[in-house]
mmCIF file of C-alpha atoms in Angstrom:
data_model
loop_
_atom_site.group_PDB
_atom_site.id
_atom_site.type_symbol
_atom_site.label_atom_id
_atom_site.label_comp_id
_atom_site.label_asym_id
_atom_site.label_seq_id
_atom_site.Cartn_x
_atom_site.Cartn_y
_atom_site.Cartn_z
ATOM 1 C CA UNK A 1 110.308 113.348 99.618
ATOM 2 C CA UNK A 2 108.026 115.494 97.490
ATOM 3 C CA UNK A 3 104.862 116.843 99.079
ATOM 4 C CA UNK A 4 101.597 116.051 97.355
ATOM 5 C CA UNK A 5 98.518 118.180 98.004
ATOM 6 C CA UNK A 6 95.401 116.461 96.832
ATOM 7 C CA UNK A 7 93.086 118.143 99.319
ATOM 8 C CA UNK A 8 92.329 121.473 97.628
ATOM 9 C CA UNK A 9 90.364 123.885 99.783
ATOM 10 C CA UNK A 10 89.637 121.207 102.392
ATOM 11 C CA UNK A 11 93.327 120.510 103.047
ATOM 12 C CA UNK A 12 93.637 122.753 106.179
ATOM 13 C CA UNK A 13 90.588 121.112 107.800
ATOM 14 C CA UNK A 14 91.863 117.647 106.963
ATOM 15 C CA UNK A 15 95.300 118.496 108.293
ATOM 16 C CA UNK A 16 93.742 119.816 111.522
ATOM 17 C CA UNK A 17 91.584 116.672 111.861
ATOM 18 C CA UNK A 18 94.669 114.521 111.308
ATOM 19 C CA UNK A 19 96.613 116.451 113.944
ATOM 20 C CA UNK A 20 93.753 116.096 116.443
ATOM 21 C CA UNK A 21 93.486 112.357 115.766
ATOM 22 C CA UNK A 22 97.230 111.842 116.161
ATOM 23 C CA UNK A 23 97.195 113.753 119.467
ATOM 24 C CA UNK A 24 94.271 111.647 120.703
ATOM 25 C CA UNK A 25 96.045 108.389 119.803
ATOM 26 C CA UNK A 26 99.267 109.660 121.373
ATOM 27 C CA UNK A 27 97.377 110.672 124.513
ATOM 28 C CA UNK A 28 95.748 107.265 124.894
ATOM 29 C CA UNK A 29 99.034 105.439 124.341
ATOM 30 C CA UNK A 30 100.720 107.769 126.850
ATOM 31 C CA UNK A 31 97.955 107.089 129.390
ATOM 32 C CA UNK A 32 98.561 103.334 129.170
ATOM 33 C CA UNK A 33 102.336 103.722 129.083
ATOM 34 C CA UNK A 34 102.252 105.972 132.155
ATOM 35 C CA UNK A 35 100.150 103.398 134.009
ATOM 36 C CA UNK A 36 102.695 100.678 133.153
ATOM 37 C CA UNK A 37 105.578 102.928 134.225
ATOM 38 C CA UNK A 38 103.877 103.751 137.521
ATOM 39 C CA UNK A 39 103.075 100.089 138.199
ATOM 40 C CA UNK A 40 106.730 99.187 137.635
ATOM 41 C CA UNK A 41 108.365 102.217 139.257
ATOM 42 C CA UNK A 42 109.805 103.450 135.968
ATOM 43 C CA UNK A 43 110.459 106.924 134.559
ATOM 44 C CA UNK A 44 109.271 108.204 131.180
ATOM 45 C CA UNK A 45 112.859 107.920 129.953
ATOM 46 C CA UNK A 46 112.932 104.285 131.054
ATOM 47 C CA UNK A 47 109.825 103.624 128.972
ATOM 48 C CA UNK A 48 111.418 105.288 125.940
ATOM 49 C CA UNK A 49 114.499 103.123 126.393
ATOM 50 C CA UNK A 50 112.388 99.963 126.699
ATOM 51 C CA UNK A 51 110.508 100.868 123.524
ATOM 52 C CA UNK A 52 113.793 101.472 121.692
ATOM 53 C CA UNK A 53 115.124 98.071 122.794
ATOM 54 C CA UNK A 54 111.855 96.345 121.897
ATOM 55 C CA UNK A 55 111.534 97.975 118.465
ATOM 56 C CA UNK A 56 115.171 97.646 117.402
ATOM 57 C CA UNK A 57 115.902 95.417 114.448
ATOM 58 C CA UNK A 58 119.421 94.725 115.753
ATOM 59 C CA UNK A 59 120.984 94.396 119.197
ATOM 60 C CA UNK A 60 121.021 97.720 121.041
ATOM 61 C CA UNK A 61 124.029 99.242 122.765
ATOM 62 C CA UNK A 62 124.041 101.984 125.399
ATOM 63 C CA UNK A 63 125.608 104.297 122.797
ATOM 64 C CA UNK A 64 122.717 103.670 120.419
ATOM 65 C CA UNK A 65 120.262 104.498 123.213
ATOM 66 C CA UNK A 66 122.195 107.663 124.016
ATOM 67 C CA UNK A 67 121.845 108.815 120.429
ATOM 68 C CA UNK A 68 118.236 107.680 120.045
ATOM 69 C CA UNK A 69 117.047 109.244 123.299
ATOM 70 C CA UNK A 70 119.283 112.322 123.233
ATOM 71 C CA UNK A 71 120.724 111.596 126.667
ATOM 72 C CA UNK A 72 124.165 111.890 128.191
ATOM 73 C CA UNK A 73 126.203 108.734 128.832
ATOM 74 C CA UNK A 74 125.566 109.119 132.554
ATOM 75 C CA UNK A 75 121.816 109.439 132.072
ATOM 76 C CA UNK A 76 121.749 106.308 129.899
ATOM 77 C CA UNK A 77 123.727 104.412 132.524
ATOM 78 C CA UNK A 78 121.299 105.520 135.267
ATOM 79 C CA UNK A 79 118.335 104.542 133.098
ATOM 80 C CA UNK A 80 119.800 101.119 132.334
ATOM 81 C CA UNK A 81 120.646 100.610 136.009
ATOM 82 C CA UNK A 82 116.976 101.270 136.925
ATOM 83 C CA UNK A 83 115.697 98.965 134.181
ATOM 84 C CA UNK A 84 118.110 96.222 135.176
ATOM 85 C CA UNK A 85 117.214 96.498 138.879
ATOM 86 C CA UNK A 86 113.512 96.339 137.941
ATOM 87 C CA UNK A 87 114.184 93.156 135.933
ATOM 88 C CA UNK A 88 113.265 94.554 132.506
ATOM 89 C CA UNK A 89 116.626 94.397 130.759
ATOM 90 C CA UNK A 90 120.000 92.727 131.069
ATOM 91 C CA UNK A 91 123.355 93.935 129.807
ATOM 92 C CA UNK A 92 125.613 91.388 128.186
ATOM 93 C CA UNK A 93 129.064 91.561 126.664
ATOM 94 C CA UNK A 94 129.502 90.840 122.972
ATOM 95 C CA UNK A 95 131.132 87.446 122.419
ATOM 96 C CA UNK A 96 133.647 88.677 119.848
ATOM 97 C CA UNK A 97 134.422 92.109 121.327
ATOM 98 C CA UNK A 98 134.049 92.129 125.114
ATOM 99 C CA UNK A 99 134.176 95.955 125.119
ATOM 100 C CA UNK A 100 130.766 96.065 123.429
ATOM 101 C CA UNK A 101 127.749 95.923 125.745
ATOM 102 C CA UNK A 102 124.375 94.777 124.425
ATOM 103 C CA UNK A 103 121.050 95.611 126.049
ATOM 104 C CA UNK A 104 118.434 92.855 125.946
ATOM 105 C CA UNK A 105 114.795 92.848 126.992
ATOM 106 C CA UNK A 106 114.350 90.077 129.596
ATOM 107 C CA UNK A 107 111.836 87.465 128.396
ATOM 108 C CA UNK A 108 109.817 87.460 131.639
ATOM 109 C CA UNK A 109 109.547 91.250 131.530
ATOM 110 C CA UNK A 110 108.498 91.109 127.884
ATOM 111 C CA UNK A 111 105.702 88.699 128.844
ATOM 112 C CA UNK A 112 104.589 91.008 131.668
ATOM 113 C CA UNK A 113 104.529 93.984 129.293
ATOM 114 C CA UNK A 114 102.638 91.963 126.698
ATOM 115 C CA UNK A 115 100.015 91.015 129.287
ATOM 116 C CA UNK A 116 99.690 94.610 130.526
ATOM 117 C CA UNK A 117 99.315 96.019 127.007
ATOM 118 C CA UNK A 118 97.051 93.215 125.753
ATOM 119 C CA UNK A 119 93.967 95.506 125.837
ATOM 120 C CA UNK A 120 95.839 97.915 123.547
ATOM 121 C CA UNK A 121 96.570 95.066 121.128
ATOM 122 C CA UNK A 122 92.913 93.979 121.199
ATOM 123 C CA UNK A 123 91.758 97.557 120.539
ATOM 124 C CA UNK A 124 94.228 97.787 117.662
ATOM 125 C CA UNK A 125 92.960 94.537 116.196
ATOM 126 C CA UNK A 126 89.333 95.715 116.440
ATOM 127 C CA UNK A 127 90.227 99.017 114.746
ATOM 128 C CA UNK A 128 92.255 97.209 112.085
ATOM 129 C CA UNK A 129 89.223 95.071 111.280
ATOM 130 C CA UNK A 130 87.429 98.190 110.029
ATOM 131 C CA UNK A 131 89.884 98.578 107.124
ATOM 132 C CA UNK A 132 90.795 96.471 104.148
ATOM 133 C CA UNK A 133 94.430 95.622 103.360
ATOM 134 C CA UNK A 134 94.797 98.441 100.833
ATOM 135 C CA UNK A 135 93.586 101.027 103.328
ATOM 136 C CA UNK A 136 95.921 99.663 105.985
ATOM 137 C CA UNK A 137 98.823 99.871 103.551
ATOM 138 C CA UNK A 138 98.098 103.589 103.110
ATOM 139 C CA UNK A 139 97.843 104.143 106.872
ATOM 140 C CA UNK A 140 101.144 102.333 107.440
ATOM 141 C CA UNK A 141 102.844 104.281 104.651
ATOM 142 C CA UNK A 142 101.640 107.524 106.200
ATOM 143 C CA UNK A 143 102.736 106.609 109.726
ATOM 144 C CA UNK A 144 106.145 105.441 108.487
ATOM 145 C CA UNK A 145 106.603 108.609 106.413
ATOM 146 C CA UNK A 146 105.520 110.794 109.336
ATOM 147 C CA UNK A 147 107.913 109.007 111.695
ATOM 148 C CA UNK A 148 110.758 109.457 109.208
ATOM 149 C CA UNK A 149 110.017 113.167 108.863
ATOM 150 C CA UNK A 150 109.853 113.611 112.630
ATOM 151 C CA UNK A 151 113.134 111.741 113.073
ATOM 152 C CA UNK A 152 114.763 114.242 110.723
ATOM 153 C CA UNK A 153 113.990 117.073 113.111
ATOM 154 C CA UNK A 154 117.327 117.632 114.820
ATOM 155 C CA UNK A 155 115.901 119.473 117.804
ATOM 156 C CA UNK A 156 112.419 120.419 118.873
ATOM 157 C CA UNK A 157 111.513 123.991 117.972
ATOM 158 C CA UNK A 158 112.229 126.642 120.583
ATOM 159 C CA UNK A 159 109.566 128.564 122.478
ATOM 160 C CA UNK A 160 107.083 130.570 120.445
ATOM 161 C CA UNK A 161 107.786 134.286 120.288
#
């Protein structure tokens, strides 16, 4: 993807403002996610796994979670065991290949999560109402592009020297 700089001299200030805004949004989402995790006795990794299962466009396997979350097989198994015990997911065998295990979000747990995060959805809807469709298209394109670029980072950078 080719970078486009249309900001001129103001670009560093705009980039800084964007970074601050993204950190603020991330912080608020983390605050709510942490509250949900605490209320349900879950770890941060468990929440990441739940999000991956929820957002997947196809059935998720433990191997896919291992890759997505950067965990060992044992860590994924422990995470799935916790989520299953807490009633958030169920593991099922594929009908055509019984060796394949699928991870599914349990409907009752999905409803509980939806109720817990309803204030976040309402806040999002109120914020969305401040923008027309064209503006929202640009925001979505940016967020998708940013997510793609972040996903390309193989490993987080090491400590600063």
